[in-house]
């Protein structure tokens, strides 16, 4: 199949750029005590996770139990659910994954610990290191570890995600923010024990991954990238694009068939690939409207253009498939494990 034969809108993955991103990240971790535990939520795609494994990882990070089930069924042997798991159905998914592979779950309260009692899983105490989201206050961590021990759960360490700084445009501010967050985490880690200190994202992998005592980095976006992370000047290329077809051409604008149902815009509108005329003005449900300047040569209806997504994770989650491409050819079609999964029963 050629790219020209695809139904648009659809997501293309440039496999050469993907491979370069994998190699770049692997080279950073090659000689370090810290390992890479790439976050699956960025792509939700087993084939990409396999390529990450071939480049050397200590395990995979997921955000929701369904992703752990997918990876366990695909033969991955070590999965961290880097998020609190609450609710019977989600706990059943954790149990299903844990019946096939080593599973570790982040906890930040008595309730999230008690919910795991009796399961064959280990835990990380998630500590709030500045992001206004999950994580226990640092002074609660040791008490939570004691509670988990009391329930027979193996305490494997701590987690702290510095998500409030990973996207800072100023590299020095990003570094300082990550260092401050990791100081909080490393202060608590000995009180909790267990050995794992898990943190980091694509914007901070090189800072967090080089701090002595951090044992693993959870970066995910680096493998496909997006315009928001590209703006930081990281050494990773944009492997992901959305192919769209021109449907209307007017005097000063044209329209393509990729809108809000194909591209997430929480980090801003997508950006046209450099060979397409004009600039994106706004998105509707099924359209992107693209403004044309006086010097732009208008396309014709039926032409295709590529759009560069601004935020990889929610964009991928709008699609069922990724098309792995090279030079106009579709090499492989990869499934995206979107959604929260079917019910599983113990
Ligand atoms: C818990 C956790 N770890 C790591 C990441 C890293 O992701 P990214 O590679 O997009 O920075 C995220 C992203 O939101 C996250 O929520």
XYZ file of N, CA and C in Angstrom, residues 198-305:
324
model
N 11.684 6.503 40.611
C 11.187 6.598 39.239
C 10.621 7.989 38.990
N 11.037 8.635 37.897
C 10.632 10.021 37.655
C 10.906 10.375 36.199
N 10.668 11.640 35.856
C 11.162 12.170 34.589
C 10.216 12.062 33.418
N 10.414 12.993 32.471
C 9.672 13.001 31.222
C 10.607 13.399 30.085
N 10.029 13.594 28.914
C 10.834 13.897 27.732
C 11.586 15.225 27.876
N 10.953 16.207 28.533
C 11.610 17.506 28.676
C 12.722 17.524 29.699
N 12.780 16.509 30.566
C 13.761 16.517 31.658
C 14.619 15.246 31.710
N 14.503 14.374 30.693
C 15.184 13.079 30.782
C 16.682 13.238 31.031
N 17.270 14.283 30.410
C 18.730 14.415 30.491
C 19.182 14.997 31.827
N 18.296 15.737 32.494
C 18.619 16.266 33.827
C 18.315 15.189 34.874
N 17.057 14.767 34.884
C 16.612 13.791 35.891
C 17.397 12.482 35.763
N 17.644 12.048 34.527
C 18.334 10.773 34.313
C 19.801 10.805 34.695
N 20.339 12.002 34.941
C 21.757 12.117 35.317
C 21.942 12.389 36.804
N 20.844 12.546 37.537
C 20.956 12.834 38.974
C 21.236 11.530 39.723
N 22.321 11.468 40.496
C 22.624 10.235 41.228
C 21.455 9.868 42.153
N 21.066 8.617 42.117
C 19.981 8.154 42.974
C 18.685 7.926 42.211
N 18.490 8.636 41.090
C 17.301 8.367 40.263
C 17.592 7.076 39.497
N 16.722 6.092 39.603
C 17.029 4.788 39.008
C 16.354 4.557 37.664
N 15.260 5.325 37.372
C 14.613 5.135 36.070
C 13.853 6.383 35.650
N 13.793 6.575 34.323
C 13.124 7.744 33.740
C 11.955 7.272 32.883
N 10.826 7.978 33.032
C 9.561 7.535 32.413
C 9.206 8.273 31.125
N 10.177 8.801 30.405
C 9.866 9.585 29.195
C 9.095 8.753 28.176
N 8.143 9.387 27.497
C 7.359 8.677 26.492
C 7.267 9.404 25.160
N 7.059 10.725 25.220
C 6.820 11.489 23.994
C 7.997 11.471 23.028
N 9.208 11.277 23.559
C 10.427 11.398 22.739
C 10.372 10.531 21.483
N 9.643 9.428 21.521
C 9.738 8.456 20.437
C 8.961 8.919 19.193
N 7.855 9.654 19.403
C 7.083 10.190 18.266
C 7.190 11.707 18.174
N 7.252 12.363 19.321
C 7.402 13.819 19.413
C 6.184 14.588 18.897
N 6.193 15.902 19.182
C 5.125 16.807 18.751
C 5.711 18.210 18.692
N 4.912 19.173 18.213
C 5.478 20.517 18.027
C 5.809 21.174 19.374
N 5.039 20.862 20.418
C 5.308 21.487 21.724
C 6.680 21.065 22.242
N 6.986 19.771 22.181
C 8.295 19.315 22.653
C 9.403 19.709 21.678
N 9.090 19.772 20.373
C 10.111 20.201 19.404
C 10.606 21.612 19.704
N 9.687 22.467 20.210
C 10.050 23.865 20.479
C 11.129 23.966 21.558
N 11.333 22.896 22.337
C 12.352 22.940 23.398
C 13.754 22.656 22.869
N 13.867 22.289 21.602
C 15.194 22.022 21.041
C 15.794 20.709 21.509
N 14.953 19.733 21.769
C 15.439 18.412 22.209
C 16.023 17.672 21.003
N 16.875 16.672 21.239
C 17.520 15.987 20.107
C 16.660 14.888 19.485
N 15.351 15.099 19.422
C 14.442 14.108 18.844
C 13.645 14.754 17.720
N 13.376 13.956 16.679
C 12.651 14.484 15.521
C 11.178 14.127 15.584
N 10.360 14.876 14.854
C 8.918 14.591 14.815
C 8.660 13.435 13.854
N 8.355 12.278 14.424
C 8.088 11.088 13.611
C 6.611 10.987 13.241
N 5.762 11.716 13.963
C 4.310 11.584 13.784
C 3.765 12.741 12.951
N 2.904 12.409 11.988
C 2.172 13.465 11.275
C 0.787 12.939 10.939
N -0.113 13.879 10.664
C -1.478 13.504 10.293
C -1.675 13.830 8.819
N -2.014 12.820 8.044
C -2.265 13.013 6.615
C -3.711 13.460 6.436
N -3.902 14.524 5.649
C -5.253 15.068 5.439
C -5.430 15.405 3.965
N -6.695 15.395 3.515
C -7.014 15.678 2.109
C -7.680 17.042 1.991
N -7.278 17.798 0.985
C -7.880 19.102 0.714
C -9.293 18.883 0.165
N -10.276 19.551 0.816
C -11.678 19.351 0.394
C -12.269 20.596 -0.262
N -11.823 21.773 0.143
C -12.334 23.034 -0.417
C -11.151 23.971 -0.619
N -11.161 24.685 -1.750
C -10.143 25.718 -1.940
C -10.861 27.028 -2.260
N -10.629 28.041 -1.435
C -11.222 29.362 -1.654
C -10.096 30.343 -1.989
N -10.465 31.625 -2.105
C -9.457 32.599 -2.544
C -8.313 32.747 -1.539
N -8.685 32.888 -0.248
C -7.667 33.165 0.772
C -7.493 32.027 1.771
N -8.185 30.928 1.569
C -8.014 29.810 2.492
C -8.357 28.502 1.792
N -7.969 27.425 2.426
C -8.453 26.115 1.992
C -8.763 25.265 3.219
N -9.415 24.143 2.971
C -9.911 23.302 4.068
C -9.417 21.881 3.846
N -9.001 21.219 4.939
C -8.636 19.796 4.857
C -9.510 19.000 5.814
N -9.507 17.662 5.637
C -10.479 16.814 6.346
C -9.993 16.311 7.706
N -9.024 16.970 8.310
C -8.573 16.578 9.662
C -8.916 17.694 10.630
N -9.855 17.424 11.533
C -10.255 18.426 12.512
C -9.998 17.960 13.926
N -10.851 18.433 14.815
C -10.668 18.135 16.239
C -10.803 16.652 16.549
N -11.474 15.887 15.646
C -11.612 14.452 15.884
C -10.388 13.676 15.414
N -9.420 14.369 14.835
C -8.185 13.720 14.369
C -6.941 14.265 15.052
N -7.050 15.445 15.645
C -5.862 16.116 16.195
C -6.212 16.809 17.508
N -5.466 16.533 18.559
C -5.662 17.237 19.830
C -5.072 18.636 19.718
N -5.711 19.616 20.351
C -5.238 20.998 20.241
C -4.963 21.638 21.597
N -4.870 20.813 22.655
C -4.652 21.399 23.985
C -3.284 22.073 24.097
N -2.348 21.727 23.228
C -1.057 22.423 23.187
C -0.968 23.352 21.973
N -2.109 23.752 21.456
C -2.145 24.652 20.306
C -2.542 23.910 19.040
N -2.818 24.658 17.956
C -3.226 24.007 16.711
C -2.056 23.243 16.095
N -2.356 22.270 15.229
C -1.269 21.592 14.531
C -0.587 22.571 13.576
N 0.584 22.203 13.114
C 1.361 23.055 12.198
C 1.511 22.292 10.890
N 1.359 22.992 9.770
C 1.511 22.322 8.470
C 2.959 21.906 8.233
N 3.141 20.760 7.602
C 4.487 20.373 7.172
C 4.995 21.423 6.180
N 6.303 21.552 6.082
C 6.889 22.702 5.380
C 6.548 22.734 3.888
N 6.191 21.587 3.294
C 5.913 21.606 1.855
C 4.460 21.964 1.531
N 3.633 22.259 2.559
C 2.234 22.614 2.300
C 2.059 24.128 2.423
N 1.225 24.746 1.563
C 1.078 26.202 1.610
C 0.190 26.662 2.766
N 0.458 27.888 3.280
C -0.415 28.521 4.253
C -0.113 28.156 5.686
N -1.014 28.610 6.572
C -0.865 28.268 7.990
C -2.243 27.999 8.591
N -2.264 27.097 9.563
C -3.536 26.654 10.144
C -4.185 27.816 10.896
N -5.462 28.060 10.596
C -6.185 29.127 11.312
C -7.015 28.556 12.444
N -7.831 27.578 12.164
C -8.602 26.970 13.257
C -9.106 25.601 12.836
N -9.504 24.826 13.844
C -10.043 23.488 13.587
C -11.514 23.433 13.975
N -12.304 22.729 13.183
C -13.683 22.375 13.544
C -13.697 20.864 13.740
N -14.858 20.308 13.997
C -14.919 18.872 14.280
C -14.197 18.048 13.209
N -14.540 18.295 11.940
C -13.996 17.474 10.857
C -13.195 18.283 9.842
N -12.864 19.523 10.164
C -12.137 20.379 9.212
C -10.983 21.091 9.911
N -9.930 21.335 9.141
C -8.959 22.362 9.524
C -9.011 23.418 8.432
N -9.141 24.676 8.859
C -9.159 25.792 7.910
C -7.777 26.417 7.889
N -7.231 26.515 6.681
C -5.833 26.938 6.525
C -5.799 28.233 5.710
N -5.207 29.270 6.304
C -5.139 30.567 5.631
C -4.040 30.571 4.582
N -4.299 31.285 3.457
C -3.296 31.404 2.395
C -2.801 32.847 2.335
N -1.516 33.039 2.270
C -0.928 34.365 2.084
C -0.908 34.706 0.601
N -0.619 35.977 0.286
C -0.643 36.416 -1.120
C 0.337 35.635 -2.007
N 1.430 35.162 -1.418
C 2.429 34.448 -2.235
C 2.247 32.927 -2.234
N 1.254 32.439 -1.482
C 1.067 30.976 -1.414
C 0.376 30.460 -2.675
N 0.853 29.355 -3.179
C 0.183 28.711 -4.319
C -0.911 27.800 -3.778
N -2.167 28.055 -4.111
C -3.240 27.238 -3.522
C -3.157 25.798 -3.991
N -3.511 24.852 -3.121
C -3.579 23.456 -3.553
C -4.884 23.233 -4.321
N -5.108 22.009 -4.742
C -6.367 21.672 -5.415
C -7.123 20.663 -4.559
N -8.449 20.662 -4.649
C -9.196 19.624 -3.931
C -8.673 18.242 -4.325
N -8.494 17.393 -3.318
C -7.946 16.055 -3.584
C -6.454 15.964 -3.283
N -5.758 17.100 -3.246
C -4.351 17.060 -2.821
C -4.285 16.635 -1.355
N -3.134 16.119 -0.934
C -2.973 15.808 0.491
C -1.898 16.703 1.101
N -2.055 16.956 2.390
C -1.043 17.689 3.157
C -0.793 16.920 4.454
